[in-house]
Amino acid sequence: MESAEPETAAAFHPSEHQHVRYNPLRDEWVLVSAHRMRRPWQGQVEKPPEENIPRCDPGNPLCPGAKRAGGEVNPEYSGTFVFENDFPALQPDAPEPGPSEHPLLQAKSAQGICQVMCFHPWSDITLPLMSTQEIRVVIDKWAEIMEDLGATYPWVQIFENKGAMMGCSNPHPHCQIWASNFLPNEAQIEDRTQRGYLGEHGVPMLLEYGRLEEKRRERVVLDNEHWLVVVPYWAVWPFQTLLLPRRHVTRLQDLSDAERDSLASIMKRLLCKYDNLFDISFPYSMGWHGAPTGSHLSDDCSHWQLHAHYFPPLLRSATVRKFMVGYEMLAQAQRDLTAEQAAERLRCLPEEHYKLRDLGASSVK
Ligand code: H2U
Ligand code: ZN
């Protein structure tokens, strides 16, 4: 990168001076404008009033016993409940487009399946308020779905949109699963970059990265025996985190019993911290990335390391969100708060959920 030589070279401090950081997983750069953190705040915006969500609402199509848009009635489920999305973005039997007539007008077949997974029968609960045993049930179901749909589909994307700010259309705790007959863009990018890193350095990129962060600790938010949560060095969203297993694991379904238990524990701790940041149910989009499946199950996928991304949109209060617009759309992503500052803020937050603290109750284990 070209830069004009400053007249007097001042010492560089990453928390004070602007710089660009490399994201090796997406092979792209992010502009970190650390000096902007010193500008005066425009005043804290009040947090919105807590939403009053009924625990059971027969009119909510995700509730036990409720009727869905397609006319089907949900069972009186007690743990998790998975159903085929009534408005699927991918269907298994879509006809294939004909051959492309011009390289600038290319289309390929897109087939797949979309499911919705309810985490819990109650609408007024979220993952951080569920017990670790209940979260473990969600993890087991995720692994089972990965295994089932992954038997045929090359990519199975599990993702959770939480909060209206992230486009979530229903307050009932749930995630979605979209399985496709193609590798989506993000999967293709991460496959290429991780393959390249292993070829060049002889170690899986994210295994090495986790070990590096474990040693340096400045971006670590949480860790336990099997997992590590960091604000990645190259984070774009203010409080973005990366959840990594300590062992080399390529797919969610390969996690051991002990790893699943400690995943439930670290997810609960992370999500309580997130909610405690602004004392609200913290919005985010999260999802799992692991080695491709389907016909790739027989390939060497050792360059992959399983991980989950958490992308929360909020910046400095319950209502002030970061928009990826202007420079981000036309040039490249930019952030003000450094990854180290964000990690420090998250690290300092209590792990007892604010709703329990307000009730004076002790933490639910
Ligand atoms: P989101 O809130 O993340 O959009 O997920 C809710 C999903 O539930 C959404 O994809 C599906 C929507 O299509 N849904 C049904 O499949 N049936 C219904 O009766 C309502 C909602
Ligand atoms: Zn990823």
mmCIF file of C-alpha atoms and ligand atoms in Angstrom:
data_model
loop_
_atom_site.group_PDB
_atom_site.id
_atom_site.type_symbol
_atom_site.label_atom_id
_atom_site.label_comp_id
_atom_site.label_asym_id
_atom_site.label_seq_id
_atom_site.Cartn_x
_atom_site.Cartn_y
_atom_site.Cartn_z
ATOM 1 C CA MET A 1 0.000 0.000 0.000
ATOM 2 C CA GLU A 2 1.345 3.437 -0.891
ATOM 3 C CA SER A 3 1.510 6.121 1.780
ATOM 4 C CA ALA A 4 3.129 9.533 1.947
ATOM 5 C CA GLU A 5 6.098 9.641 4.323
ATOM 6 C CA PRO A 6 5.180 11.741 7.410
ATOM 7 C CA GLU A 7 7.532 14.632 8.134
ATOM 8 C CA THR A 8 8.177 13.460 11.673
ATOM 9 C CA ALA A 9 7.588 9.796 12.289
ATOM 10 C CA ALA A 10 5.508 9.469 15.481
ATOM 11 C CA ALA A 11 5.328 6.160 17.342
ATOM 12 C CA PHE A 12 2.379 4.069 16.179
ATOM 13 C CA HIS A 13 -0.249 3.076 18.737
ATOM 14 C CA PRO A 14 -3.015 0.823 17.375
ATOM 15 C CA SER A 15 -5.508 2.235 19.889
ATOM 16 C CA GLU A 16 -4.845 5.807 18.770
ATOM 17 C CA HIS A 17 -3.769 5.802 15.163
ATOM 18 C CA GLN A 18 -5.682 4.837 12.081
ATOM 19 C CA HIS A 19 -4.513 1.798 10.165
ATOM 20 C CA VAL A 20 -5.816 -1.026 8.021
ATOM 21 C CA ARG A 21 -5.956 -4.613 9.265
ATOM 22 C CA TYR A 22 -5.981 -7.775 7.186
ATOM 23 C CA ASN A 23 -8.739 -10.366 7.465
ATOM 24 C CA PRO A 24 -7.056 -13.603 6.302
ATOM 25 C CA LEU A 25 -10.334 -15.515 6.344
ATOM 26 C CA ARG A 26 -12.011 -13.255 3.789
ATOM 27 C CA ASP A 27 -8.818 -11.981 2.184
ATOM 28 C CA GLU A 28 -9.820 -8.366 2.675
ATOM 29 C CA TRP A 29 -8.858 -5.310 4.691
ATOM 30 C CA VAL A 30 -10.686 -3.237 7.277
ATOM 31 C CA LEU A 31 -9.941 0.411 8.078
ATOM 32 C CA VAL A 32 -9.539 0.986 11.818
ATOM 33 C CA SER A 33 -9.966 4.668 12.676
ATOM 34 C CA ALA A 34 -9.026 4.377 16.331
ATOM 35 C CA HIS A 35 -8.509 8.121 16.793
ATOM 36 C CA ARG A 36 -12.238 8.721 16.222
ATOM 37 C CA MET A 37 -12.994 7.173 19.609
ATOM 38 C CA ARG A 38 -11.822 10.446 21.159
ATOM 39 C CA ARG A 39 -14.559 12.505 19.529
ATOM 40 C CA PRO A 40 -17.377 13.668 21.841
ATOM 41 C CA TRP A 41 -20.428 11.482 22.053
ATOM 42 C CA GLN A 42 -23.701 12.851 20.793
ATOM 43 C CA GLY A 43 -25.365 11.813 24.029
ATOM 44 C CA GLN A 44 -26.557 8.420 25.187
ATOM 45 C CA VAL A 45 -29.888 7.313 23.733
ATOM 46 C CA GLU A 46 -32.308 5.764 26.194
ATOM 47 C CA LYS A 47 -32.848 2.028 25.960
ATOM 48 C CA PRO A 48 -36.179 1.015 24.450
ATOM 49 C CA PRO A 49 -38.814 -0.389 26.832
ATOM 50 C CA GLU A 50 -38.630 -4.171 27.396
ATOM 51 C CA GLU A 51 -40.916 -5.965 24.991
ATOM 52 C CA ASN A 52 -43.750 -7.787 26.678
ATOM 53 C CA ILE A 53 -43.804 -11.114 24.888
ATOM 54 C CA PRO A 54 -46.406 -13.652 25.990
ATOM 55 C CA ARG A 55 -44.893 -17.025 26.914
ATOM 56 C CA CYS A 56 -47.449 -18.926 24.825
ATOM 57 C CA ASP A 57 -49.405 -17.294 22.038
ATOM 58 C CA PRO A 58 -51.629 -19.550 19.935
ATOM 59 C CA GLY A 59 -51.484 -16.841 17.257
ATOM 60 C CA ASN A 60 -47.676 -17.171 16.987
ATOM 61 C CA PRO A 61 -46.907 -19.816 14.312
ATOM 62 C CA LEU A 62 -43.713 -20.901 16.112
ATOM 63 C CA CYS A 63 -45.445 -21.836 19.377
ATOM 64 C CA PRO A 64 -46.392 -25.392 20.396
ATOM 65 C CA GLY A 65 -49.877 -26.264 19.174
ATOM 66 C CA ALA A 66 -50.076 -23.215 16.862
ATOM 67 C CA LYS A 67 -51.173 -23.299 13.248
ATOM 68 C CA ARG A 68 -48.554 -22.255 10.707
ATOM 69 C CA ALA A 69 -48.985 -20.348 7.446
ATOM 70 C CA GLY A 70 -49.035 -23.575 5.436
ATOM 71 C CA GLY A 71 -51.962 -24.876 7.541
ATOM 72 C CA GLU A 72 -49.896 -27.390 9.539
ATOM 73 C CA VAL A 73 -50.362 -27.491 13.308
ATOM 74 C CA ASN A 74 -47.211 -27.656 15.469
ATOM 75 C CA PRO A 75 -46.978 -30.500 17.977
ATOM 76 C CA GLU A 76 -46.986 -29.705 21.715
ATOM 77 C CA TYR A 77 -43.176 -29.830 21.659
ATOM 78 C CA SER A 78 -41.161 -29.549 24.837
ATOM 79 C CA GLY A 79 -37.522 -29.185 23.730
ATOM 80 C CA THR A 80 -36.510 -28.132 20.229
ATOM 81 C CA PHE A 81 -38.810 -28.332 17.225
ATOM 82 C CA VAL A 82 -37.721 -28.364 13.569
ATOM 83 C CA PHE A 83 -40.032 -27.779 10.625
ATOM 84 C CA GLU A 84 -39.747 -27.085 6.903
ATOM 85 C CA ASN A 85 -39.961 -23.337 6.285
ATOM 86 C CA ASP A 86 -43.372 -22.501 4.809
ATOM 87 C CA PHE A 87 -41.734 -19.744 2.743
ATOM 88 C CA PRO A 88 -38.479 -21.431 1.656
ATOM 89 C CA ALA A 89 -35.829 -19.500 -0.268
ATOM 90 C CA LEU A 90 -34.533 -22.841 -1.560
ATOM 91 C CA GLN A 91 -36.620 -25.752 -2.782
ATOM 92 C CA PRO A 92 -35.371 -29.232 -3.688
ATOM 93 C CA ASP A 93 -37.176 -29.549 -6.984
ATOM 94 C CA ALA A 94 -36.544 -26.234 -8.781
ATOM 95 C CA PRO A 95 -35.911 -26.686 -12.532
ATOM 96 C CA GLU A 96 -32.377 -26.033 -13.756
ATOM 97 C CA PRO A 97 -31.578 -23.044 -15.967
ATOM 98 C CA GLY A 98 -30.367 -23.749 -19.499
ATOM 99 C CA PRO A 99 -26.785 -23.144 -20.641
ATOM 100 C CA SER A 100 -25.548 -19.554 -20.330
ATOM 101 C CA GLU A 101 -25.741 -17.591 -23.575
ATOM 102 C CA HIS A 102 -23.102 -15.077 -22.556
ATOM 103 C CA PRO A 103 -20.327 -15.034 -19.909
ATOM 104 C CA LEU A 104 -21.906 -11.898 -18.443
ATOM 105 C CA LEU A 105 -25.279 -13.570 -18.006
ATOM 106 C CA GLN A 106 -24.536 -16.763 -16.124
ATOM 107 C CA ALA A 107 -27.009 -18.781 -14.104
ATOM 108 C CA LYS A 108 -26.616 -22.152 -12.438
ATOM 109 C CA SER A 109 -28.926 -24.532 -10.661
ATOM 110 C CA ALA A 110 -29.952 -23.645 -7.105
ATOM 111 C CA GLN A 111 -31.699 -26.339 -5.148
ATOM 112 C CA GLY A 112 -32.004 -26.936 -1.472
ATOM 113 C CA ILE A 113 -34.112 -27.008 1.594
ATOM 114 C CA CYS A 114 -34.970 -24.483 4.339
ATOM 115 C CA GLN A 115 -35.883 -25.386 7.876
ATOM 116 C CA VAL A 116 -36.771 -23.448 11.003
ATOM 117 C CA MET A 117 -35.671 -24.677 14.417
ATOM 118 C CA CYS A 118 -37.384 -23.493 17.591
ATOM 119 C CA PHE A 119 -34.974 -23.589 20.549
ATOM 120 C CA HIS A 120 -37.594 -23.782 23.281
ATOM 121 C CA PRO A 121 -41.401 -23.958 23.681
ATOM 122 C CA TRP A 122 -41.545 -20.521 25.373
ATOM 123 C CA SER A 123 -41.638 -17.317 23.330
ATOM 124 C CA ASP A 124 -40.369 -15.135 26.195
ATOM 125 C CA ILE A 125 -37.007 -16.872 26.596
ATOM 126 C CA THR A 126 -33.732 -16.454 24.732
ATOM 127 C CA LEU A 127 -30.590 -18.610 24.629
ATOM 128 C CA PRO A 128 -28.761 -16.714 27.417
ATOM 129 C CA LEU A 129 -31.716 -17.268 29.741
ATOM 130 C CA MET A 130 -31.982 -20.973 28.909
ATOM 131 C CA SER A 131 -30.123 -23.484 31.083
ATOM 132 C CA THR A 132 -26.884 -25.011 29.786
ATOM 133 C CA GLN A 133 -28.731 -28.342 29.548
ATOM 134 C CA GLU A 134 -31.352 -26.737 27.317
ATOM 135 C CA ILE A 135 -28.642 -25.126 25.169
ATOM 136 C CA ARG A 136 -26.942 -28.512 24.918
ATOM 137 C CA VAL A 137 -30.172 -29.913 23.427
ATOM 138 C CA VAL A 138 -30.010 -27.164 20.779
ATOM 139 C CA ILE A 139 -26.366 -28.042 20.014
ATOM 140 C CA ASP A 140 -27.195 -31.743 19.652
ATOM 141 C CA LYS A 141 -30.031 -30.888 17.285
ATOM 142 C CA TRP A 142 -27.696 -28.657 15.239
ATOM 143 C CA ALA A 143 -25.217 -31.533 14.976
ATOM 144 C CA GLU A 144 -27.962 -33.961 13.971
ATOM 145 C CA ILE A 145 -29.248 -31.612 11.243
ATOM 146 C CA MET A 146 -25.700 -31.055 9.953
ATOM 147 C CA GLU A 147 -25.257 -34.797 9.726
ATOM 148 C CA ASP A 148 -28.651 -35.448 8.065
ATOM 149 C CA LEU A 149 -28.706 -32.640 5.513
ATOM 150 C CA GLY A 150 -24.918 -32.776 5.107
ATOM 151 C CA ALA A 151 -25.225 -36.357 3.848
ATOM 152 C CA THR A 152 -26.413 -34.921 0.521
ATOM 153 C CA TYR A 153 -26.002 -31.128 0.514
ATOM 154 C CA PRO A 154 -22.493 -29.613 0.154
ATOM 155 C CA TRP A 155 -23.357 -26.659 2.407
ATOM 156 C CA VAL A 156 -25.687 -26.536 5.390
ATOM 157 C CA GLN A 157 -25.933 -23.057 6.848
ATOM 158 C CA ILE A 158 -27.212 -22.794 10.403
ATOM 159 C CA PHE A 159 -27.893 -19.183 11.368
ATOM 160 C CA GLU A 160 -29.790 -17.185 13.944
ATOM 161 C CA ASN A 161 -31.125 -13.695 13.326
ATOM 162 C CA LYS A 162 -31.884 -12.268 16.752
ATOM 163 C CA GLY A 163 -33.896 -9.101 17.224
ATOM 164 C CA ALA A 164 -35.988 -7.035 14.849
ATOM 165 C CA MET A 165 -32.863 -4.968 14.053
ATOM 166 C CA MET A 166 -31.412 -8.067 12.378
ATOM 167 C CA GLY A 167 -34.559 -8.816 10.413
ATOM 168 C CA CYS A 168 -35.905 -11.412 12.797
ATOM 169 C CA SER A 169 -39.622 -11.631 12.118
ATOM 170 C CA ASN A 170 -40.713 -13.529 15.214
ATOM 171 C CA PRO A 171 -39.746 -13.118 18.906
ATOM 172 C CA HIS A 172 -39.914 -16.858 19.564
ATOM 173 C CA PRO A 173 -36.323 -18.183 20.059
ATOM 174 C CA HIS A 174 -35.365 -19.881 16.820
ATOM 175 C CA CYS A 175 -32.766 -20.254 14.105
ATOM 176 C CA GLN A 176 -32.875 -21.220 10.464
ATOM 177 C CA ILE A 177 -31.133 -23.868 8.421
ATOM 178 C CA TRP A 178 -30.635 -23.455 4.702
ATOM 179 C CA ALA A 179 -29.015 -26.370 2.872
ATOM 180 C CA SER A 180 -27.949 -25.844 -0.742
ATOM 181 C CA ASN A 181 -26.584 -27.826 -3.668
ATOM 182 C CA PHE A 182 -23.894 -25.146 -4.096
ATOM 183 C CA LEU A 183 -21.199 -23.575 -1.925
ATOM 184 C CA PRO A 184 -22.366 -20.032 -1.094
ATOM 185 C CA ASN A 185 -19.917 -17.122 -1.514
ATOM 186 C CA GLU A 186 -18.733 -17.010 2.116
ATOM 187 C CA ALA A 187 -18.095 -20.756 2.084
ATOM 188 C CA GLN A 188 -16.117 -20.469 -1.147
ATOM 189 C CA ILE A 189 -14.003 -17.616 0.183
ATOM 190 C CA GLU A 190 -13.224 -19.332 3.493
ATOM 191 C CA ASP A 191 -12.487 -22.612 1.718
ATOM 192 C CA ARG A 192 -9.986 -20.887 -0.548
ATOM 193 C CA THR A 193 -8.267 -18.832 2.168
ATOM 194 C CA GLN A 194 -7.995 -21.689 4.666
ATOM 195 C CA ARG A 195 -6.708 -24.068 1.984
ATOM 196 C CA GLY A 196 -4.106 -21.490 0.974
ATOM 197 C CA TYR A 197 -3.005 -20.905 4.567
ATOM 198 C CA LEU A 198 -2.557 -24.610 5.312
ATOM 199 C CA GLY A 199 -0.597 -25.033 2.068
ATOM 200 C CA GLU A 200 1.678 -22.112 2.869
ATOM 201 C CA HIS A 201 2.110 -22.476 6.638
ATOM 202 C CA GLY A 202 1.438 -26.165 7.293
ATOM 203 C CA VAL A 203 -1.160 -25.488 10.003
ATOM 204 C CA PRO A 204 -4.910 -24.748 9.743
ATOM 205 C CA MET A 205 -5.405 -20.961 9.809
ATOM 206 C CA LEU A 206 -7.959 -20.755 12.584
ATOM 207 C CA LEU A 207 -6.249 -23.360 14.759
ATOM 208 C CA GLU A 208 -3.097 -21.236 14.612
ATOM 209 C CA TYR A 209 -5.122 -18.057 15.139
ATOM 210 C CA GLY A 210 -6.824 -19.429 18.268
ATOM 211 C CA ARG A 211 -3.454 -20.427 19.718
ATOM 212 C CA LEU A 212 -2.027 -16.995 18.972
ATOM 213 C CA GLU A 213 -4.931 -15.207 20.665
ATOM 214 C CA GLU A 214 -4.774 -17.587 23.635
ATOM 215 C CA LYS A 215 -1.164 -16.531 24.192
ATOM 216 C CA ARG A 216 -1.662 -12.802 23.629
ATOM 217 C CA ARG A 217 -5.013 -12.596 25.445
ATOM 218 C CA GLU A 218 -5.699 -8.971 24.434
ATOM 219 C CA ARG A 219 -8.656 -9.926 22.228
ATOM 220 C CA VAL A 220 -9.919 -12.889 24.277
ATOM 221 C CA VAL A 221 -13.415 -12.370 25.691
ATOM 222 C CA LEU A 222 -13.921 -15.795 27.247
ATOM 223 C CA ASP A 223 -12.364 -19.219 27.272
ATOM 224 C CA ASN A 224 -12.874 -22.611 28.815
ATOM 225 C CA GLU A 225 -11.362 -26.079 28.468
ATOM 226 C CA HIS A 226 -12.549 -26.581 24.893
ATOM 227 C CA TRP A 227 -13.480 -23.175 23.475
ATOM 228 C CA LEU A 228 -12.244 -19.653 22.947
ATOM 229 C CA VAL A 229 -14.212 -16.467 22.157
ATOM 230 C CA VAL A 230 -12.269 -13.569 20.660
ATOM 231 C CA VAL A 231 -13.048 -10.262 19.035
ATOM 232 C CA PRO A 232 -11.059 -11.082 15.905
ATOM 233 C CA TYR A 233 -8.135 -8.804 15.076
ATOM 234 C CA TRP A 234 -9.909 -7.993 11.805
ATOM 235 C CA ALA A 235 -13.442 -7.532 13.253
ATOM 236 C CA VAL A 236 -15.701 -5.216 11.282
ATOM 237 C CA TRP A 237 -18.807 -5.021 13.483
ATOM 238 C CA PRO A 238 -18.154 -3.216 16.791
ATOM 239 C CA PHE A 239 -18.690 -6.230 19.063
ATOM 240 C CA GLN A 240 -18.213 -9.014 16.532
ATOM 241 C CA THR A 241 -16.851 -12.245 17.988
ATOM 242 C CA LEU A 242 -15.443 -15.512 16.737
ATOM 243 C CA LEU A 243 -16.106 -18.722 18.680
ATOM 244 C CA LEU A 244 -13.405 -21.329 18.126
ATOM 245 C CA PRO A 245 -12.796 -24.851 19.403
ATOM 246 C CA ARG A 246 -9.340 -25.385 20.906
ATOM 247 C CA ARG A 247 -8.965 -28.748 19.193
ATOM 248 C CA HIS A 248 -8.790 -29.114 15.443
ATOM 249 C CA VAL A 249 -12.441 -29.885 14.576
ATOM 250 C CA THR A 250 -13.662 -29.590 11.000
ATOM 251 C CA ARG A 251 -17.434 -30.000 11.480
ATOM 252 C CA LEU A 252 -20.044 -29.364 14.182
ATOM 253 C CA GLN A 253 -21.154 -32.991 14.170
ATOM 254 C CA ASP A 254 -17.615 -34.065 15.119
ATOM 255 C CA LEU A 255 -17.739 -32.358 18.523
ATOM 256 C CA SER A 256 -17.348 -34.705 21.487
ATOM 257 C CA ASP A 257 -19.785 -34.882 24.386
ATOM 258 C CA ALA A 258 -17.502 -32.826 26.593
ATOM 259 C CA GLU A 259 -16.976 -30.231 23.843
ATOM 260 C CA ARG A 260 -20.739 -29.886 23.409
ATOM 261 C CA ASP A 261 -21.253 -29.375 27.134
ATOM 262 C CA SER A 262 -18.583 -26.742 27.319
ATOM 263 C CA LEU A 263 -19.921 -25.108 24.147
ATOM 264 C CA ALA A 264 -23.320 -24.740 25.861
ATOM 265 C CA SER A 265 -21.574 -23.145 28.813
ATOM 266 C CA ILE A 266 -19.475 -20.686 26.816
ATOM 267 C CA MET A 267 -22.449 -19.716 24.603
ATOM 268 C CA LYS A 268 -24.499 -18.906 27.690
ATOM 269 C CA ARG A 269 -21.654 -16.851 29.169
ATOM 270 C CA LEU A 270 -21.053 -14.951 25.925
ATOM 271 C CA LEU A 271 -24.739 -14.240 25.332
ATOM 272 C CA CYS A 272 -25.235 -13.037 28.920
ATOM 273 C CA LYS A 273 -22.328 -10.635 28.415
ATOM 274 C CA TYR A 274 -23.840 -9.447 25.148
ATOM 275 C CA ASP A 275 -27.227 -8.790 26.826
ATOM 276 C CA ASN A 276 -25.458 -7.067 29.735
ATOM 277 C CA LEU A 277 -23.612 -4.654 27.423
ATOM 278 C CA PHE A 278 -26.647 -2.382 27.083
ATOM 279 C CA ASP A 279 -29.112 -4.222 29.377
ATOM 280 C CA ILE A 280 -31.234 -5.374 26.458
ATOM 281 C CA SER A 281 -31.786 -8.572 24.528
ATOM 282 C CA PHE A 282 -28.764 -8.027 22.285
ATOM 283 C CA PRO A 283 -29.451 -8.327 18.550
ATOM 284 C CA TYR A 284 -27.101 -10.200 16.258
ATOM 285 C CA SER A 285 -26.790 -12.562 13.339
ATOM 286 C CA MET A 286 -24.760 -15.625 14.132
ATOM 287 C CA GLY A 287 -23.952 -18.767 12.251
ATOM 288 C CA TRP A 288 -21.732 -21.836 12.018
ATOM 289 C CA HIS A 289 -19.048 -22.463 9.429
ATOM 290 C CA GLY A 290 -17.391 -25.823 9.037
ATOM 291 C CA ALA A 291 -15.961 -27.970 6.270
ATOM 292 C CA PRO A 292 -18.291 -28.526 3.289
ATOM 293 C CA THR A 293 -20.352 -31.695 3.293
ATOM 294 C CA GLY A 294 -22.160 -33.820 0.675
ATOM 295 C CA SER A 295 -19.672 -34.890 -1.985
ATOM 296 C CA HIS A 296 -16.925 -33.077 0.016
ATOM 297 C CA LEU A 297 -17.262 -35.538 2.906
ATOM 298 C CA SER A 298 -14.699 -37.748 1.182
ATOM 299 C CA ASP A 299 -12.322 -34.834 0.384
ATOM 300 C CA ASP A 300 -9.395 -33.779 2.543
ATOM 301 C CA CYS A 301 -10.888 -30.857 4.485
ATOM 302 C CA SER A 302 -8.131 -30.552 7.070
ATOM 303 C CA HIS A 303 -7.641 -26.879 6.167
ATOM 304 C CA TRP A 304 -11.012 -26.155 7.794
ATOM 305 C CA GLN A 305 -11.520 -25.290 11.439
ATOM 306 C CA LEU A 306 -15.089 -25.211 12.746
ATOM 307 C CA HIS A 307 -16.164 -21.794 14.036
ATOM 308 C CA ALA A 308 -19.172 -19.605 14.753
ATOM 309 C CA HIS A 309 -19.385 -15.919 13.850
ATOM 310 C CA TYR A 310 -21.429 -13.473 15.910
ATOM 311 C CA PHE A 311 -22.226 -10.223 14.105
ATOM 312 C CA PRO A 312 -24.032 -7.745 16.392
ATOM 313 C CA PRO A 313 -25.043 -4.420 14.797
ATOM 314 C CA LEU A 314 -25.038 -2.216 17.910
ATOM 315 C CA LEU A 315 -22.350 0.394 18.451
ATOM 316 C CA ARG A 316 -22.647 2.442 21.624
ATOM 317 C CA SER A 317 -26.137 2.032 23.041
ATOM 318 C CA ALA A 318 -29.281 -0.056 22.739
ATOM 319 C CA THR A 319 -30.443 2.058 19.827
ATOM 320 C CA VAL A 320 -27.346 3.299 18.037
ATOM 321 C CA ARG A 321 -26.404 0.789 15.391
ATOM 322 C CA LYS A 322 -23.579 0.675 12.939
ATOM 323 C CA PHE A 323 -24.626 0.959 9.319
ATOM 324 C CA MET A 324 -22.554 -0.637 6.604
ATOM 325 C CA VAL A 325 -23.150 2.123 4.106
ATOM 326 C CA GLY A 326 -21.205 4.796 2.176
ATOM 327 C CA TYR A 327 -17.508 4.018 2.465
ATOM 328 C CA GLU A 328 -18.232 0.401 3.465
ATOM 329 C CA MET A 329 -20.364 -0.196 0.376
ATOM 330 C CA LEU A 330 -18.130 1.658 -2.012
ATOM 331 C CA ALA A 331 -14.633 1.196 -0.620
ATOM 332 C CA GLN A 332 -14.115 -1.068 2.407
ATOM 333 C CA ALA A 333 -15.319 -1.775 5.917
ATOM 334 C CA GLN A 334 -14.353 0.698 8.632
ATOM 335 C CA ARG A 335 -14.553 0.707 12.396
ATOM 336 C CA ASP A 336 -13.716 3.164 15.188
ATOM 337 C CA LEU A 337 -13.492 1.086 18.350
ATOM 338 C CA THR A 338 -10.513 -1.250 18.082
ATOM 339 C CA ALA A 339 -10.967 -5.012 18.445
ATOM 340 C CA GLU A 340 -8.871 -4.822 21.638
ATOM 341 C CA GLN A 341 -11.116 -2.138 23.147
ATOM 342 C CA ALA A 342 -14.254 -4.105 22.264
ATOM 343 C CA ALA A 343 -12.786 -7.290 23.791
ATOM 344 C CA GLU A 344 -11.864 -5.404 26.962
ATOM 345 C CA ARG A 345 -15.412 -4.042 27.314
ATOM 346 C CA LEU A 346 -16.956 -7.470 26.825
ATOM 347 C CA ARG A 347 -14.427 -9.113 29.143
ATOM 348 C CA CYS A 348 -15.272 -6.698 31.964
ATOM 349 C CA LEU A 349 -19.015 -7.343 31.824
ATOM 350 C CA PRO A 350 -20.636 -9.631 34.398
ATOM 351 C CA GLU A 351 -21.767 -13.094 33.334
ATOM 352 C CA GLU A 352 -24.945 -13.019 35.386
ATOM 353 C CA HIS A 353 -27.791 -11.951 33.130
ATOM 354 C CA TYR A 354 -29.147 -8.478 33.940
ATOM 355 C CA LYS A 355 -32.705 -9.803 34.182
ATOM 356 C CA LEU A 356 -31.647 -12.134 36.984
ATOM 357 C CA ARG A 357 -29.546 -9.428 38.605
ATOM 358 C CA ASP A 358 -32.561 -7.091 38.567
ATOM 359 C CA LEU A 359 -34.631 -9.787 40.219
ATOM 360 C CA GLY A 360 -31.898 -10.273 42.799
ATOM 361 C CA ALA A 361 -31.793 -13.927 41.793
ATOM 362 C CA SER A 362 -28.613 -15.932 41.466
ATOM 363 C CA SER A 363 -27.335 -17.083 38.100
ATOM 364 C CA VAL A 364 -29.139 -20.001 36.439
ATOM 365 C CA LYS A 365 -26.600 -22.725 35.765
HETATM 366 P P1 H2U B 1 -36.919 -15.151 10.926
HETATM 367 O O1 H2U B 1 -37.612 -14.495 12.057
HETATM 368 O O2 H2U B 1 -35.406 -15.250 11.127
HETATM 369 O O3 H2U B 1 -37.323 -14.574 9.622
HETATM 370 O O4 H2U B 1 -37.443 -16.685 10.904
HETATM 371 C C1 H2U B 1 -38.782 -17.054 10.961
HETATM 372 C C2 H2U B 1 -39.005 -17.996 9.806
HETATM 373 O O5 H2U B 1 -40.192 -18.716 10.051
HETATM 374 C C3 H2U B 1 -39.169 -17.271 8.470
HETATM 375 O O6 H2U B 1 -38.171 -17.714 7.597
HETATM 376 C C4 H2U B 1 -40.847 -18.953 8.840
HETATM 377 C C5 H2U B 1 -40.562 -17.707 8.009
HETATM 378 O O7 H2U B 1 -40.566 -18.016 6.644
HETATM 379 N N1 H2U B 1 -42.264 -19.175 9.078
HETATM 380 C C6 H2U B 1 -42.851 -20.335 8.610
HETATM 381 O O8 H2U B 1 -42.193 -21.167 7.994
HETATM 382 N N2 H2U B 1 -44.178 -20.550 8.852
HETATM 383 C C7 H2U B 1 -44.990 -19.665 9.491
HETATM 384 O O9 H2U B 1 -46.177 -19.926 9.660
HETATM 385 C C8 H2U B 1 -44.446 -18.378 9.968
HETATM 386 C C9 H2U B 1 -42.985 -18.162 9.807
HETATM 387 ZN ZN ZN B 2 -16.497 -18.273 8.818
#
